[in-house]
PDB file of C-alpha atoms in Angstrom:
ATOM      1  CA  GLU A   1      51.160  39.278 230.161  1.00  0.00           C
ATOM      2  CA  ARG A   2      48.611  36.574 229.334  1.00  0.00           C
ATOM      3  CA  SER A   3      45.036  37.390 230.296  1.00  0.00           C
ATOM      4  CA  GLN A   4      43.721  35.095 233.048  1.00  0.00           C
ATOM      5  CA  GLN A   5      40.197  33.836 233.711  1.00  0.00           C
ATOM      6  CA  VAL A   6      38.547  34.741 237.025  1.00  0.00           C
ATOM      7  CA  TYR A   7      35.135  33.289 237.845  1.00  0.00           C
ATOM      8  CA  SER A   8      32.775  34.307 240.631  1.00  0.00           C
ATOM      9  CA  ILE A   9      30.678  31.290 241.645  1.00  0.00           C
ATOM     10  CA  ILE A  10      27.692  32.073 243.847  1.00  0.00           C
ATOM     11  CA  ASP A  11      25.720  29.649 245.969  1.00  0.00           C
ATOM     12  CA  LYS A  12      22.126  30.906 246.041  1.00  0.00           C
ATOM     13  CA  SER A  13      20.624  28.027 248.063  1.00  0.00           C
ATOM     14  CA  ARG A  14      18.683  28.529 251.311  1.00  0.00           C
ATOM     15  CA  ASN A  15      21.865  28.870 253.399  1.00  0.00           C
ATOM     16  CA  MET A  16      22.514  32.199 251.664  1.00  0.00           C
ATOM     17  CA  TYR A  17      19.234  33.745 252.826  1.00  0.00           C
ATOM     18  CA  MET A  18      20.584  34.712 256.269  1.00  0.00           C
ATOM     19  CA  PRO A  19      20.447  38.527 256.674  1.00  0.00           C
ATOM     20  CA  PHE A  20      23.253  40.722 258.024  1.00  0.00           C
ATOM     21  CA  GLY A  21      23.031  44.503 258.155  1.00  0.00           C
ATOM     22  CA  GLY A  22      19.884  44.559 256.045  1.00  0.00           C
ATOM     23  CA  LEU A  23      21.421  42.408 253.295  1.00  0.00           C
ATOM     24  CA  SER A  24      21.302  38.653 252.791  1.00  0.00           C
ATOM     25  CA  LEU A  25      24.494  36.663 252.290  1.00  0.00           C
ATOM     26  CA  LEU A  26      23.503  36.368 248.636  1.00  0.00           C
ATOM     27  CA  ASP A  27      23.314  40.169 248.422  1.00  0.00           C
ATOM     28  CA  HIS A  28      26.826  40.434 249.846  1.00  0.00           C
ATOM     29  CA  ALA A  29      28.089  37.844 247.349  1.00  0.00           C
ATOM     30  CA  VAL A  30      26.387  39.648 244.445  1.00  0.00           C
ATOM     31  CA  ASN A  31      27.837  43.024 245.447  1.00  0.00           C
ATOM     32  CA  THR A  32      31.311  41.527 245.830  1.00  0.00           C
ATOM     33  CA  THR A  33      31.069  39.838 242.430  1.00  0.00           C
ATOM     34  CA  LEU A  34      30.350  43.182 240.788  1.00  0.00           C
ATOM     35  CA  VAL A  35      33.291  44.841 242.534  1.00  0.00           C
ATOM     36  CA  LEU A  36      35.675  41.980 241.747  1.00  0.00           C
ATOM     37  CA  SER A  37      34.565  41.642 238.112  1.00  0.00           C
ATOM     38  CA  ASN A  38      35.117  45.342 237.523  1.00  0.00           C
ATOM     39  CA  ILE A  39      38.655  45.187 238.939  1.00  0.00           C
ATOM     40  CA  VAL A  40      39.459  41.961 237.065  1.00  0.00           C
ATOM     41  CA  LEU A  41      38.510  43.627 233.770  1.00  0.00           C
ATOM     42  CA  LYS A  42      40.529  46.739 234.613  1.00  0.00           C
ATOM     43  CA  LYS A  43      43.522  44.465 235.242  1.00  0.00           C
ATOM     44  CA  HIS A  44      42.990  43.078 231.702  1.00  0.00           C
ATOM     45  CA  ASP A  45      41.913  39.664 232.960  1.00  0.00           C
ATOM     46  CA  LYS A  46      38.692  37.895 231.972  1.00  0.00           C
ATOM     47  CA  ALA A  47      35.683  37.872 234.329  1.00  0.00           C
ATOM     48  CA  GLY A  48      33.012  35.169 234.375  1.00  0.00           C
ATOM     49  CA  LEU A  49      30.055  34.089 236.496  1.00  0.00           C
ATOM     50  CA  ILE A  50      28.273  30.901 237.575  1.00  0.00           C
ATOM     51  CA  SER A  51      25.406  30.736 240.070  1.00  0.00           C
ATOM     52  CA  TYR A  52      23.823  27.568 241.422  1.00  0.00           C
ATOM     53  CA  SER A  53      21.507  26.007 243.988  1.00  0.00           C
ATOM     54  CA  ASP A  54      19.771  22.714 243.229  1.00  0.00           C
ATOM     55  CA  THR A  55      19.961  23.845 239.593  1.00  0.00           C
ATOM     56  CA  ILE A  56      22.429  25.950 237.620  1.00  0.00           C
ATOM     57  CA  GLY A  57      21.383  29.592 237.335  1.00  0.00           C
ATOM     58  CA  SER A  58      23.445  32.223 235.521  1.00  0.00           C
ATOM     59  CA  THR A  59      26.374  31.111 233.384  1.00  0.00           C
ATOM     60  CA  ILE A  60      28.594  33.721 231.730  1.00  0.00           C
ATOM     61  CA  ARG A  61      31.837  32.520 230.202  1.00  0.00           C
ATOM     62  CA  ALA A  62      34.884  34.563 231.166  1.00  0.00           C
ATOM     63  CA  ASP A  63      35.651  37.357 228.728  1.00  0.00           C
ATOM     64  CA  ARG A  64      37.118  40.859 228.753  1.00  0.00           C
ATOM     65  CA  GLY A  65      34.949  42.437 226.075  1.00  0.00           C
ATOM     66  CA  PRO A  66      33.485  45.944 226.440  1.00  0.00           C
ATOM     67  CA  ILE A  67      30.017  44.700 227.425  1.00  0.00           C
ATOM     68  CA  GLN A  68      31.132  41.944 229.829  1.00  0.00           C
ATOM     69  CA  ILE A  69      30.436  43.923 232.997  1.00  0.00           C
ATOM     70  CA  LYS A  70      26.939  44.758 231.701  1.00  0.00           C
ATOM     71  CA  LYS A  71      26.239  41.080 231.052  1.00  0.00           C
ATOM     72  CA  ILE A  72      27.340  40.185 234.586  1.00  0.00           C
ATOM     73  CA  LEU A  73      25.336  43.056 236.087  1.00  0.00           C
ATOM     74  CA  HIS A  74      22.198  42.015 234.228  1.00  0.00           C
ATOM     75  CA  ALA A  75      22.559  38.390 235.359  1.00  0.00           C
ATOM     76  CA  LEU A  76      23.170  39.348 238.986  1.00  0.00           C
ATOM     77  CA  TYR A  77      20.189  41.696 239.052  1.00  0.00           C
ATOM     78  CA  ASN A  78      17.880  38.723 238.534  1.00  0.00           C
ATOM     79  CA  GLU A  79      19.435  36.424 241.146  1.00  0.00           C
ATOM     80  CA  LYS A  80      17.203  35.329 244.054  1.00  0.00           C
ATOM     81  CA  GLU A  81      17.727  32.983 246.992  1.00  0.00           C
ATOM     82  CA  GLN A  82      16.349  29.484 246.483  1.00  0.00           C
ATOM     83  CA  ILE A  83      14.670  27.322 249.123  1.00  0.00           C
ATOM     84  CA  LYS A  84      16.516  24.095 248.316  1.00  0.00           C
ATOM     85  CA  ASP A  85      19.997  22.826 249.183  1.00  0.00           C
ATOM     86  CA  ALA A  86      22.964  23.243 246.874  1.00  0.00           C
ATOM     87  CA  ASN A  87      23.755  20.461 244.404  1.00  0.00           C
ATOM     88  CA  TYR A  88      27.564  20.221 244.326  1.00  0.00           C
ATOM     89  CA  ASP A  89      27.689  17.377 241.802  1.00  0.00           C
ATOM     90  CA  LEU A  90      25.774  19.595 239.403  1.00  0.00           C
ATOM     91  CA  LEU A  91      28.128  22.492 240.146  1.00  0.00           C
ATOM     92  CA  TYR A  92      31.143  20.304 239.362  1.00  0.00           C
ATOM     93  CA  ARG A  93      29.687  19.235 236.017  1.00  0.00           C
ATOM     94  CA  SER A  94      28.839  22.822 235.145  1.00  0.00           C
ATOM     95  CA  ILE A  95      32.353  24.052 235.929  1.00  0.00           C
ATOM     96  CA  LYS A  96      33.812  21.215 233.870  1.00  0.00           C
ATOM     97  CA  ASN A  97      31.608  22.134 230.907  1.00  0.00           C
ATOM     98  CA  VAL A  98      32.002  25.915 231.104  1.00  0.00           C
ATOM     99  CA  VAL A  99      35.549  26.522 232.380  1.00  0.00           C
ATOM    100  CA  LYS A 100      37.826  24.789 229.892  1.00  0.00           C
ATOM    101  CA  THR A 101      41.223  26.126 231.025  1.00  0.00           C
ATOM    102  CA  ARG A 102      42.739  26.454 234.503  1.00  0.00           C
ATOM    103  CA  SER A 103      41.188  29.498 236.140  1.00  0.00           C
ATOM    104  CA  LEU A 104      40.857  31.320 239.443  1.00  0.00           C
ATOM    105  CA  LEU A 105      37.493  30.519 241.036  1.00  0.00           C
ATOM    106  CA  PHE A 106      36.017  32.509 243.927  1.00  0.00           C
ATOM    107  CA  LEU A 107      33.275  30.373 245.453  1.00  0.00           C
ATOM    108  CA  TYR A 108      30.862  32.155 247.801  1.00  0.00           C
ATOM    109  CA  LEU A 109      28.968  29.781 250.086  1.00  0.00           C
ATOM    110  CA  ASN A 110      27.765  29.254 253.623  1.00  0.00           C
ATOM    111  CA  PHE A 111      28.128  26.018 255.579  1.00  0.00           C
ATOM    112  CA  GLU A 112      26.122  25.880 258.781  1.00  0.00           C
ATOM    113  CA  SER A 113      27.122  22.357 259.855  1.00  0.00           C
ATOM    114  CA  GLU A 114      29.975  19.878 259.624  1.00  0.00           C
ATOM    115  CA  TYR A 115      27.606  17.549 257.781  1.00  0.00           C
ATOM    116  CA  ALA A 116      27.116  20.115 255.011  1.00  0.00           C
ATOM    117  CA  LEU A 117      30.879  20.488 254.653  1.00  0.00           C
ATOM    118  CA  GLU A 118      31.365  16.716 254.674  1.00  0.00           C
ATOM    119  CA  ARG A 119      28.917  16.396 251.801  1.00  0.00           C
ATOM    120  CA  ALA A 120      30.578  19.109 249.709  1.00  0.00           C
ATOM    121  CA  LEU A 121      34.272  18.515 250.477  1.00  0.00           C
ATOM    122  CA  PRO A 122      34.991  15.725 247.945  1.00  0.00           C
ATOM    123  CA  ILE A 123      33.532  17.860 245.140  1.00  0.00           C
ATOM    124  CA  LEU A 124      35.462  20.942 246.238  1.00  0.00           C
ATOM    125  CA  GLN A 125      38.668  18.906 246.233  1.00  0.00           C
ATOM    126  CA  ARG A 126      37.983  17.760 242.660  1.00  0.00           C
ATOM    127  CA  ILE A 127      37.343  21.341 241.558  1.00  0.00           C
ATOM    128  CA  ASN A 128      40.529  22.459 243.308  1.00  0.00           C
ATOM    129  CA  ARG A 129      42.582  19.925 241.377  1.00  0.00           C
ATOM    130  CA  MET A 130      41.393  21.439 238.085  1.00  0.00           C
ATOM    131  CA  HIS A 131      41.498  25.114 239.074  1.00  0.00           C
ATOM    132  CA  LEU A 132      42.774  27.517 241.707  1.00  0.00           C
ATOM    133  CA  LEU A 133      39.809  27.535 244.073  1.00  0.00           C
ATOM    134  CA  VAL A 134      39.246  30.112 246.805  1.00  0.00           C
ATOM    135  CA  VAL A 135      36.310  29.395 249.102  1.00  0.00           C
ATOM    136  CA  MET A 136      34.766  32.487 250.686  1.00  0.00           C
ATOM    137  CA  LEU A 137      32.985  31.492 253.907  1.00  0.00           C
ATOM    138  CA  PHE A 138      30.832  33.867 255.904  1.00  0.00           C
ATOM    139  CA  GLU A 139      31.480  34.621 259.553  1.00  0.00           C
ATOM    140  CA  ASN A 140      28.327  35.116 261.638  1.00  0.00           C
ATOM    141  CA  THR A 141      28.832  38.572 263.147  1.00  0.00           C
ATOM    142  CA  GLU A 142      25.625  38.367 265.171  1.00  0.00           C
ATOM    143  CA  LEU A 143      26.878  35.210 266.882  1.00  0.00           C
ATOM    144  CA  GLU A 144      30.134  37.048 267.559  1.00  0.00           C
ATOM    145  CA  GLN A 145      28.215  39.709 269.454  1.00  0.00           C
ATOM    146  CA  MET A 146      26.253  37.092 271.440  1.00  0.00           C
ATOM    147  CA  ALA A 147      29.404  35.188 272.326  1.00  0.00           C
ATOM    148  CA  HIS A 148      31.032  38.254 273.900  1.00  0.00           C
ATOM    149  CA  ARG A 149      27.968  39.801 275.487  1.00  0.00           C
ATOM    150  CA  GLU A 150      27.947  39.861 279.288  1.00  0.00           C
ATOM    151  CA  ALA A 151      25.691  37.084 280.567  1.00  0.00           C
ATOM    152  CA  THR A 152      23.937  37.017 283.956  1.00  0.00           C
ATOM    153  CA  PHE A 153      20.915  34.716 283.718  1.00  0.00           C
ATOM    154  CA  ILE A 154      21.012  30.995 282.949  1.00  0.00           C
ATOM    155  CA  SER A 155      19.240  31.534 279.617  1.00  0.00           C
ATOM    156  CA  GLU A 156      21.808  34.168 278.619  1.00  0.00           C
ATOM    157  CA  ILE A 157      24.695  31.897 279.589  1.00  0.00           C
ATOM    158  CA  TYR A 158      23.174  29.078 277.527  1.00  0.00           C
ATOM    159  CA  THR A 159      22.759  31.365 274.515  1.00  0.00           C
ATOM    160  CA  GLN A 160      26.305  32.636 274.882  1.00  0.00           C
ATOM    161  CA  THR A 161      27.698  29.098 275.128  1.00  0.00           C
ATOM    162  CA  MET A 162      25.817  27.999 272.015  1.00  0.00           C
ATOM    163  CA  ALA A 163      27.046  31.061 270.106  1.00  0.00           C
ATOM    164  CA  GLN A 164      30.639  30.309 271.082  1.00  0.00           C
ATOM    165  CA  ARG A 165      30.234  26.701 269.953  1.00  0.00           C
ATOM    166  CA  LEU A 166      28.796  27.697 266.570  1.00  0.00           C
ATOM    167  CA  LEU A 167      31.618  30.185 266.031  1.00  0.00           C
ATOM    168  CA  PHE A 168      34.144  27.485 266.878  1.00  0.00           C
ATOM    169  CA  ASP A 169      32.475  25.102 264.433  1.00  0.00           C
ATOM    170  CA  LYS A 170      32.635  27.655 261.602  1.00  0.00           C
ATOM    171  CA  ARG A 171      36.344  28.310 262.232  1.00  0.00           C
ATOM    172  CA  SER A 172      36.917  24.564 262.398  1.00  0.00           C
ATOM    173  CA  MET A 173      35.261  24.168 258.975  1.00  0.00           C
ATOM    174  CA  ALA A 174      37.515  26.849 257.487  1.00  0.00           C
ATOM    175  CA  SER A 175      40.551  25.138 259.000  1.00  0.00           C
ATOM    176  CA  ARG A 176      39.507  21.771 257.592  1.00  0.00           C
ATOM    177  CA  LEU A 177      39.158  23.193 254.090  1.00  0.00           C
ATOM    178  CA  ARG A 178      42.668  24.677 254.336  1.00  0.00           C
ATOM    179  CA  LYS A 179      44.096  21.374 255.597  1.00  0.00           C
ATOM    180  CA  ASN A 180      42.655  19.761 252.480  1.00  0.00           C
ATOM    181  CA  GLY A 181      44.592  22.186 250.287  1.00  0.00           C
ATOM    182  CA  ILE A 182      41.716  24.564 249.519  1.00  0.00           C
ATOM    183  CA  LYS A 183      42.391  28.260 249.958  1.00  0.00           C
ATOM    184  CA  THR A 184      39.715  29.548 252.330  1.00  0.00           C
ATOM    185  CA  ILE A 185      38.814  32.972 253.702  1.00  0.00           C
ATOM    186  CA  LEU A 186      36.431  33.287 256.641  1.00  0.00           C
ATOM    187  CA  SER A 187      35.066  36.801 256.195  1.00  0.00           C
ATOM    188  CA  ARG A 188      32.633  39.099 257.938  1.00  0.00           C
ATOM    189  CA  PRO A 189      29.874  39.864 255.406  1.00  0.00           C
ATOM    190  CA  GLU A 190      30.682  43.580 255.398  1.00  0.00           C
ATOM    191  CA  ASP A 191      34.365  42.828 254.670  1.00  0.00           C
ATOM    192  CA  LEU A 192      33.715  40.368 251.850  1.00  0.00           C
ATOM    193  CA  SER A 193      34.485  42.720 248.958  1.00  0.00           C
ATOM    194  CA  ILE A 194      37.801  43.991 250.295  1.00  0.00           C
ATOM    195  CA  ASN A 195      38.928  40.496 251.351  1.00  0.00           C
ATOM    196  CA  THR A 196      38.068  39.044 247.943  1.00  0.00           C
ATOM    197  CA  VAL A 197      39.776  41.809 245.969  1.00  0.00           C
ATOM    198  CA  ASN A 198      42.880  41.632 248.170  1.00  0.00           C
ATOM    199  CA  LYS A 199      43.136  37.874 247.625  1.00  0.00           C
ATOM    200  CA  TYR A 200      42.785  38.292 243.848  1.00  0.00           C
ATOM    201  CA  LEU A 201      45.520  40.949 243.781  1.00  0.00           C
ATOM    202  CA  GLU A 202      47.730  38.818 246.024  1.00  0.00           C
ATOM    203  CA  LEU A 203      47.424  35.719 243.852  1.00  0.00           C
ATOM    204  CA  LYS A 204      47.970  37.775 240.699  1.00  0.00           C
ATOM    205  CA  ALA A 205      51.092  39.420 242.159  1.00  0.00           C
ATOM    206  CA  LYS A 206      52.482  35.988 243.066  1.00  0.00           C
ATOM    207  CA  GLY A 207      51.884  34.744 239.533  1.00  0.00           C
ATOM    208  CA  MET A 208      49.585  31.959 240.750  1.00  0.00           C
ATOM    209  CA  ILE A 209      46.999  32.710 238.057  1.00  0.00           C
TER     210      ILE A 209
END
């Protein structure tokens, strides 16, 4: 069986600073990348890494050598959230320069508005035409709790209504990505690792990579 390339691509812009369960979204993405990379290497595929915000951060070309997991671990250890927005044009150019053959790309990001998705969608579609792209979106579990909490006062009802609307918007964004042919998983932060690994194993079993 031919060894396949699997890249973890991490958005480390300000949208990834949001904390859940004591960890930021970037922390969850970093932890998942380590888990996935380890399994990818054990499955005799090649693991790689790209991180980005308004600039390109870590870039590790996919490989399956004995020190690859150490290289990825070292790069991830130094990753920090950035205060600026993500530059998707720059990400596209970086992927084009680094990933030379069709590969499986897991892209961890967080859209908080339809405008942000609108800005990124054309670039994501271009990336998806070159590679098998899987977008990993984060579900806001705290909003989920607000949306289902019993409300009595007007202020509580308002908060609950806003939470429900934001949850709807996030699910609508995931649906729009799928309608545009981009594989998308809307995941609770604490379930990110298992959802990512399951999708990798599923795509590998189907021979899609």
